Amino acid sequence: MTYTTSNTENELSSAFGSLDTDQQLALFYFIYKEMGNTITPAAPGASTASPEIGEAYFNRVKELPHDQQLELQRDLINRKNTEFSREYGALSDTTKLLFWYLLAQGMDNQTIIPMPSNYELVSEATTLLEQIKGLAFEQQITLFRDIVSPMGVDPNAVEHDSETGL
Ligand code: 45D
């Protein structure tokens, strides 16, 4: 069988991953801003998202002081072996997406550390943002799943870490 799927999402997700940690966070937030109201939580049962699990995880992050919220997000991107990263790794891809979506919403009402208002994207990230804006909605969702899926730590795939004891 011949597949003719385009590799666009793959290329874009590796370009995303090659940005530094803070630029990834910033770009992801700008993406959220661009998508605006096009993201609507799907009807219950319509997807593999577990709203209760995603919200419970988000609520624990929300309780943390702002600086720790930021560290936690950086840890997820850097796949640092922490308790939060391991719990993240056990979520389904769509629940991971829901979690990031709740974080971005939280930034808008200040329950989550907001972006500094003067923060600027590097040119690579701006280019990427333009390319992502050009994708169809379904392609964007596929791309975001590819981006959030490998973040955090899969507890089954890591060696014991003597530094954290995890
Ligand atoms: O000081 O099927 C910097 C569901 C450095 C429903 C920073 C869905 C300097 C089910 C790093 C800039 C809704 C889940 C500070 C589908 C500095 C379903 C901080 C779709 C403070 C399909 C930066 C879901 C920070 C979708 C904190 C499409 C940045 C979800 C944080 C899309 C950025 C979600 C964040 C998106 C970005 C979320 C949290 C695009 C989140 C983006």
Coordinates of N, CA and C and ligand atoms in Angstrom, one line a residue:
M1 N 0.8 -1.2 0.0 CA 0.0 0.0 0.0 C 0.9 1.3 0.0
T2 N 0.4 2.2 -0.7 CA 1.2 3.5 -0.8 C 0.6 4.6 0.0
Y3 N 1.4 5.2 0.9 CA 0.9 6.3 1.7 C 1.4 7.6 1.1
T4 N 0.5 8.5 1.0 CA 0.9 9.8 0.5 C 0.7 10.9 1.5
T5 N 0.7 10.6 2.8 CA 0.6 11.6 3.8 C 1.8 12.6 3.8
S6 N 1.5 13.8 4.1 CA 2.6 14.8 4.1 C 3.3 14.7 5.4
N7 N 4.5 15.1 5.4 CA 5.3 15.1 6.6 C 5.3 16.5 7.3
T8 N 4.4 17.3 6.9 CA 4.4 18.7 7.5 C 4.4 18.7 9.0
E9 N 3.5 18.0 9.6 CA 3.4 18.0 11.0 C 4.7 17.6 11.7
N10 N 5.3 16.5 11.1 CA 6.5 16.0 11.6 C 7.6 17.0 11.6
E11 N 7.7 17.7 10.5 CA 8.8 18.7 10.3 C 8.5 19.8 11.3
L12 N 7.3 20.2 11.4 CA 7.0 21.3 12.3 C 7.2 20.9 13.8
S13 N 6.9 19.7 14.1 CA 7.1 19.4 15.5 C 8.5 19.2 15.9
S14 N 9.4 18.8 14.9 CA 10.8 18.8 15.3 C 11.4 20.2 15.3
A15 N 10.9 21.0 14.4 CA 11.3 22.4 14.5 C 10.9 23.1 15.8
F16 N 9.7 22.7 16.3 CA 9.3 23.2 17.6 C 10.2 22.7 18.7
G17 N 10.5 21.4 18.6 CA 11.4 20.8 19.7 C 12.8 21.4 19.7
S18 N 13.2 22.0 18.6 CA 14.6 22.4 18.5 C 14.7 23.9 19.1
L19 N 13.6 24.5 19.4 CA 13.7 25.8 20.0 C 14.1 25.6 21.5
D20 N 14.6 26.7 22.1 CA 15.0 26.5 23.5 C 13.7 26.4 24.4
T21 N 13.8 26.0 25.6 CA 12.7 25.7 26.4 C 11.7 26.9 26.5
D22 N 12.2 28.0 26.9 CA 11.3 29.2 27.1 C 10.7 29.6 25.8
Q23 N 11.4 29.5 24.7 CA 10.8 29.8 23.4 C 9.7 28.8 23.0
Q24 N 9.8 27.6 23.4 CA 8.8 26.6 23.2 C 7.5 27.0 24.0
L25 N 7.7 27.4 25.2 CA 6.6 27.8 26.0 C 5.9 29.1 25.5
A26 N 6.8 30.0 25.1 CA 6.2 31.3 24.6 C 5.5 31.0 23.3
L27 N 6.1 30.3 22.4 CA 5.4 30.0 21.1 C 4.1 29.2 21.3
F28 N 4.1 28.3 22.2 CA 2.9 27.5 22.5 C 1.8 28.5 23.0
Y29 N 2.1 29.4 23.8 CA 1.1 30.4 24.3 C 0.6 31.3 23.1
F30 N 1.5 31.7 22.2 CA 1.1 32.5 21.1 C 0.1 31.7 20.2
I31 N 0.4 30.4 20.1 CA -0.4 29.5 19.3 C -1.8 29.5 19.9
Y32 N -1.9 29.3 21.2 CA -3.1 29.3 21.9 C -3.9 30.6 21.6
K33 N -3.2 31.7 21.7 CA -3.8 33.0 21.5 C -4.4 33.1 20.0
E34 N -3.7 32.6 19.1 CA -4.1 32.6 17.7 C -5.3 31.8 17.5
M35 N -5.3 30.6 18.1 CA -6.5 29.7 17.9 C -7.7 30.2 18.5
G36 N -7.5 31.0 19.6 CA -8.7 31.7 20.3 C -9.8 30.7 20.5
N37 N -10.9 31.1 19.9 CA -12.2 30.4 20.2 C -12.4 29.2 19.3
T38 N -11.4 28.9 18.5 CA -11.6 27.7 17.6 C -11.5 26.4 18.5
I39 N -10.8 26.5 19.7 CA -10.7 25.3 20.5 C -12.0 25.3 21.4
T40 N -12.8 24.3 21.2 CA -13.9 24.0 22.1 C -13.8 22.6 22.6
P41 N -13.9 22.5 23.9 CA -13.8 21.1 24.4 C -14.9 20.3 23.8
A42 N -14.5 19.2 23.1 CA -15.4 18.3 22.4 C -16.5 17.8 23.3
A43 N -17.6 17.3 22.7 CA -18.7 16.7 23.4 C -18.2 15.5 24.3
P44 N -18.7 15.3 25.5 CA -18.3 14.2 26.3 C -18.3 12.9 25.5
G45 N -17.3 12.1 25.7 CA -17.3 10.8 25.0 C -16.8 10.9 23.6
A46 N -16.6 12.1 23.1 CA -16.2 12.3 21.7 C -14.7 12.1 21.5
S47 N -14.0 12.0 22.6 CA -12.5 11.9 22.4 C -12.0 11.1 23.6
T48 N -10.7 10.9 23.6 CA -10.0 10.1 24.6 C -9.6 11.0 25.8
A49 N -10.0 12.2 25.8 CA -9.6 13.1 26.9 C -10.4 12.7 28.1
S50 N -9.7 12.7 29.3 CA -10.4 12.4 30.5 C -10.5 13.7 31.3
P51 N -11.6 14.4 31.1 CA -11.7 15.7 31.7 C -11.4 15.7 33.2
E52 N -11.9 14.7 33.9 CA -11.7 14.7 35.4 C -10.2 14.6 35.7
I53 N -9.5 13.7 35.0 CA -8.1 13.5 35.3 C -7.3 14.7 34.9
G54 N -7.6 15.3 33.7 CA -6.9 16.5 33.3 C -7.1 17.6 34.2
E55 N -8.3 17.8 34.7 CA -8.6 18.9 35.6 C -8.0 18.7 37.0
A56 N -8.0 17.5 37.5 CA -7.4 17.2 38.8 C -5.9 17.5 38.7
Y57 N -5.3 17.1 37.6 CA -3.8 17.3 37.5 C -3.6 18.9 37.4
F58 N -4.4 19.5 36.6 CA -4.2 21.0 36.4 C -4.4 21.7 37.8
N59 N -5.4 21.2 38.6 CA -5.7 21.9 39.8 C -4.5 21.8 40.8
R60 N -3.8 20.7 40.7 CA -2.6 20.7 41.6 C -1.5 21.6 41.2
V61 N -1.4 21.8 39.9 CA -0.4 22.8 39.4 C -0.8 24.2 39.8
K62 N -2.1 24.4 39.7 CA -2.7 25.8 40.0 C -2.4 26.2 41.4
E63 N -2.3 25.2 42.4 CA -2.1 25.5 43.8 C -0.6 26.0 44.0
L64 N 0.3 25.7 43.1 CA 1.7 26.0 43.3 C 1.9 27.5 43.1
P65 N 3.0 28.0 43.8 CA 3.4 29.4 43.5 C 3.8 29.6 42.1
H66 N 3.7 30.8 41.6 CA 3.9 31.1 40.2 C 5.3 30.6 39.7
D67 N 6.3 30.8 40.5 CA 7.7 30.4 40.0 C 7.8 28.9 39.9
Q68 N 7.1 28.2 40.8 CA 7.1 26.7 40.6 C 6.3 26.2 39.5
Q69 N 5.2 26.9 39.2 CA 4.4 26.6 38.0 C 5.3 26.6 36.7
L70 N 6.1 27.7 36.6 CA 7.0 27.8 35.5 C 8.0 26.7 35.4
E71 N 8.6 26.4 36.6 CA 9.6 25.4 36.6 C 9.1 24.0 36.2
L72 N 7.8 23.8 36.7 CA 7.2 22.5 36.3 C 7.0 22.4 34.8
Q73 N 6.6 23.5 34.2 CA 6.4 23.5 32.7 C 7.7 23.3 32.0
R74 N 8.7 24.0 32.5 CA 10.0 23.8 31.9 C 10.5 22.3 32.1
D75 N 10.2 21.7 33.2 CA 10.6 20.3 33.5 C 9.9 19.4 32.5
L76 N 8.6 19.7 32.2 CA 7.9 18.8 31.3 C 8.5 18.8 29.9
I77 N 8.9 20.0 29.5 CA 9.5 20.2 28.2 C 10.9 19.5 28.1
N78 N 11.6 19.6 29.2 CA 13.0 19.0 29.3 C 13.0 17.6 29.8
R79 N 11.8 17.0 29.9 CA 11.6 15.6 30.4 C 12.5 15.3 31.6
K80 N 12.4 16.3 32.6 CA 13.1 16.0 33.8 C 12.3 15.1 34.7
N81 N 13.1 14.1 35.3 CA 12.4 13.1 36.0 C 11.9 13.5 37.4
T82 N 10.7 14.1 37.4 CA 10.1 14.5 38.7 C 8.8 13.8 38.9
E83 N 8.2 14.0 40.1 CA 6.9 13.3 40.3 C 5.8 13.9 39.3
F84 N 5.8 15.2 39.1 CA 4.9 15.8 38.2 C 5.1 15.3 36.8
S85 N 6.3 15.2 36.3 CA 6.6 14.7 35.0 C 6.2 13.3 34.8
R86 N 6.3 12.5 35.8 CA 5.9 11.1 35.6 C 4.4 10.9 35.6
E87 N 3.7 11.7 36.4 CA 2.3 11.7 36.3 C 1.8 12.2 35.0
Y88 N 2.4 13.2 34.5 CA 2.1 13.7 33.1 C 2.3 12.6 32.1
G89 N 3.4 11.9 32.2 CA 3.7 10.8 31.2 C 2.6 9.7 31.2
A90 N 1.9 9.6 32.3 CA 0.8 8.6 32.4 C -0.5 9.0 31.8
L91 N -0.6 10.3 31.4 CA -1.9 10.8 30.8 C -2.0 10.4 29.4
S92 N -3.2 10.3 28.9 CA -3.4 10.1 27.4 C -3.0 11.4 26.7
D93 N -2.7 11.2 25.4 CA -2.3 12.4 24.6 C -3.3 13.5 24.6
T94 N -4.6 13.1 24.5 CA -5.6 14.2 24.5 C -5.8 14.8 25.8
T95 N -5.6 14.0 26.9 CA -5.7 14.6 28.2 C -4.5 15.6 28.4
K96 N -3.3 15.2 27.9 CA -2.2 16.1 27.9 C -2.5 17.5 27.3
L97 N -3.2 17.3 26.1 CA -3.6 18.5 25.4 C -4.6 19.4 26.2
L98 N -5.5 18.7 26.8 CA -6.4 19.4 27.7 C -5.7 20.1 28.8
F99 N -4.7 19.5 29.4 CA -4.0 20.1 30.5 C -3.3 21.4 30.0
W100 N -2.7 21.3 28.9 CA -2.0 22.6 28.3 C -3.0 23.6 28.0
Y101 N -4.1 23.2 27.5 CA -5.2 24.2 27.3 C -5.7 24.9 28.5
L102 N -5.9 24.1 29.6 CA -6.3 24.6 30.9 C -5.2 25.6 31.5
L103 N -3.9 25.2 31.3 CA -2.9 26.1 31.7 C -2.9 27.4 31.0
A104 N -3.1 27.4 29.7 CA -3.2 28.6 28.9 C -4.3 29.5 29.3
Q105 N -5.5 28.9 29.6 CA -6.6 29.6 30.1 C -6.3 30.2 31.4
G106 N -5.6 29.4 32.3 CA -5.2 29.9 33.6 C -4.3 31.1 33.5
M107 N -3.5 31.2 32.5 CA -2.6 32.3 32.3 C -3.4 33.6 32.1
D108 N -4.5 33.4 31.4 CA -5.4 34.6 31.1 C -6.1 35.1 32.3
N109 N -6.3 34.3 33.3 CA -7.0 34.8 34.5 C -6.0 34.9 35.7
Q110 N -4.7 34.8 35.4 CA -3.6 35.0 36.4 C -3.5 33.9 37.4
T111 N -4.3 32.8 37.3 CA -4.1 31.7 38.2 C -2.8 30.9 37.9
I112 N -2.4 31.1 36.6 CA -1.1 30.5 36.2 C -0.2 31.7 35.8
I113 N 1.1 31.5 36.1 CA 2.1 32.6 35.8 C 1.9 33.0 34.3
P114 N 1.7 34.4 34.1 CA 1.5 34.9 32.8 C 2.8 35.1 32.1
M115 N 2.7 35.3 30.8 CA 3.9 35.7 30.0 C 4.2 37.1 30.3
P116 N 5.5 37.5 30.4 CA 5.8 38.9 30.5 C 5.3 39.6 29.3
S117 N 4.7 40.8 29.4 CA 4.0 41.4 28.3 C 4.9 41.8 27.2
N118 N 6.2 42.0 27.5 CA 7.1 42.4 26.4 C 7.9 41.2 25.8
Y119 N 7.5 40.0 26.1 CA 8.3 38.9 25.6 C 8.2 38.7 24.1
E120 N 9.3 38.5 23.5 CA 9.3 38.4 22.0 C 9.8 37.0 21.6
L121 N 9.2 36.6 20.5 CA 9.7 35.3 19.9 C 10.9 35.6 19.1
V122 N 11.8 34.6 19.0 CA 12.9 34.6 18.1 C 12.4 34.4 16.7
S123 N 13.2 34.7 15.7 CA 12.6 34.7 14.3 C 12.2 33.3 13.9
E124 N 13.0 32.3 14.4 CA 12.6 30.9 14.0 C 11.2 30.6 14.5
A125 N 10.9 31.0 15.7 CA 9.6 30.8 16.3 C 8.5 31.5 15.6
T126 N 8.8 32.7 15.2 CA 7.8 33.5 14.5 C 7.5 32.8 13.1
T127 N 8.5 32.4 12.5 CA 8.3 31.6 11.2 C 7.4 30.4 11.4
L128 N 7.7 29.7 12.5 CA 7.0 28.5 12.8 C 5.5 28.8 13.1
L129 N 5.3 29.9 13.8 CA 3.9 30.3 14.1 C 3.1 30.6 12.9
E130 N 3.8 31.2 11.9 CA 3.1 31.5 10.6 C 2.8 30.2 9.9
Q131 N 3.7 29.3 9.9 CA 3.5 28.0 9.2 C 2.3 27.2 9.9
I132 N 2.3 27.3 11.2 CA 1.2 26.6 12.0 C -0.2 27.2 11.7
K133 N -0.2 28.5 11.6 CA -1.4 29.2 11.3 C -1.9 28.8 9.9
G134 N -1.1 28.4 9.0 CA -1.5 27.9 7.7 C -2.0 26.5 7.6
L135 N -1.9 25.8 8.7 CA -2.4 24.4 8.7 C -3.9 24.4 8.9
A136 N -4.5 23.3 8.4 CA -6.0 23.1 8.6 C -6.1 22.7 10.1
F137 N -7.3 22.9 10.6 CA -7.6 22.7 12.1 C -7.1 21.3 12.5
E138 N -7.5 20.2 11.7 CA -7.2 18.9 12.1 C -5.6 18.6 12.1
Q139 N -5.0 19.3 11.2 CA -3.5 19.2 11.1 C -2.9 19.8 12.4
Q140 N -3.5 20.9 12.8 CA -3.0 21.6 13.9 C -3.1 20.7 15.2
I141 N -4.3 20.1 15.3 CA -4.5 19.2 16.5 C -3.5 18.1 16.5
T142 N -3.3 17.5 15.3 CA -2.3 16.4 15.2 C -0.9 16.9 15.6
L143 N -0.6 18.1 15.1 CA 0.7 18.7 15.5 C 0.8 18.9 17.0
F144 N -0.2 19.4 17.6 CA -0.1 19.7 19.0 C 0.0 18.4 19.8
R145 N -0.7 17.4 19.4 CA -0.6 16.1 20.0 C 0.9 15.6 19.9
D146 N 1.5 15.7 18.7 CA 2.9 15.3 18.6 C 3.8 16.1 19.5
I147 N 3.4 17.4 19.7 CA 4.3 18.2 20.6 C 4.1 17.8 22.0
V148 N 2.9 17.7 22.5 CA 2.7 17.4 24.0 C 2.9 16.0 24.4
S149 N 2.8 15.1 23.4 CA 2.9 13.7 23.7 C 4.2 13.3 24.4
P150 N 5.4 13.6 23.8 CA 6.7 13.2 24.4 C 7.1 14.0 25.6
M151 N 6.4 15.0 26.0 CA 6.8 15.8 27.1 C 6.7 15.0 28.4
G152 N 7.3 15.4 29.5 CA 7.2 14.7 30.7 C 8.0 13.4 30.6
V153 N 7.7 12.5 31.5 CA 8.5 11.2 31.6 C 7.6 10.0 31.7
D154 N 7.8 9.1 30.8 CA 7.1 7.8 30.8 C 7.7 7.0 31.9
P155 N 7.0 6.7 33.0 CA 7.6 6.1 34.2 C 8.1 4.7 33.9
N156 N 7.6 4.1 32.8 CA 8.1 2.7 32.4 C 9.4 2.8 31.6
A157 N 9.7 3.9 31.2 CA 10.8 4.0 30.2 C 12.1 4.6 30.8
V158 N 12.1 4.9 32.1 CA 13.3 5.5 32.7 C 14.0 4.7 33.7
E159 N 15.3 4.9 33.8 CA 16.1 4.2 34.8 C 15.8 4.9 36.1
H160 N 16.1 4.2 37.2 CA 16.1 4.8 38.5 C 17.0 6.0 38.6
D161 N 16.6 7.1 39.1 CA 17.4 8.3 39.2 C 17.9 8.5 40.6
S162 N 19.2 8.3 40.9 CA 19.7 8.3 42.2 C 19.6 9.7 42.9
E163 N 19.5 10.7 42.0 CA 19.4 12.1 42.5 C 18.1 12.4 43.1
T164 N 17.0 12.0 42.5 CA 15.7 12.2 43.0 C 15.1 11.0 43.7
G165 N 15.7 9.9 43.6 CA 15.2 8.7 44.2 C 14.0 8.1 43.4
L166 N 13.6 8.7 42.3 CA 12.5 8.3 41.5 C 12.9 7.2 40.5
Ligands
45D1 O1 9.2 35.1 32.7 O2 -10.6 16.1 21.5 C1 8.6 32.5 29.6 C2 -9.7 19.3 23.9 C3 10.0 33.1 30.0 C4 -11.0 18.5 24.1 C5 7.6 32.7 30.7 C6 -9.2 19.2 22.5 C7 10.0 34.3 30.7 C8 -10.8 17.1 23.6 C9 8.9 31.0 29.4 C10 8.2 33.1 28.3 C11 -10.1 20.7 24.3 C12 -8.7 18.8 24.9 C13 7.8 33.5 31.7 C14 -9.5 18.2 21.7 C15 9.0 34.3 31.8 C16 -10.3 17.1 22.2 C17 6.4 31.8 30.7 C18 -8.2 20.3 21.9 C19 6.8 33.7 32.8 C20 -9.0 18.0 20.3 C21 5.7 31.2 29.7 C22 -7.3 20.9 22.6 C23 4.6 30.3 29.9 C24 -6.4 21.9 22.1 C25 4.1 30.0 31.3 C26 -6.3 22.2 20.6 C27 4.0 29.7 28.8 C28 -5.5 22.5 22.9 C29 3.0 28.8 28.8 C30 -4.5 23.4 22.6 C31 2.3 28.4 27.7 C32 -3.7 24.0 23.6 C33 1.2 27.5 27.6 C34 -2.7 24.9 23.5 C35 0.7 27.2 26.3 C36 -2.1 25.3 24.7 C37 0.6 26.9 28.8 C38 -2.3 25.5 22.2 C39 -0.5 26.3 26.1 C40 -1.0 26.2 24.9

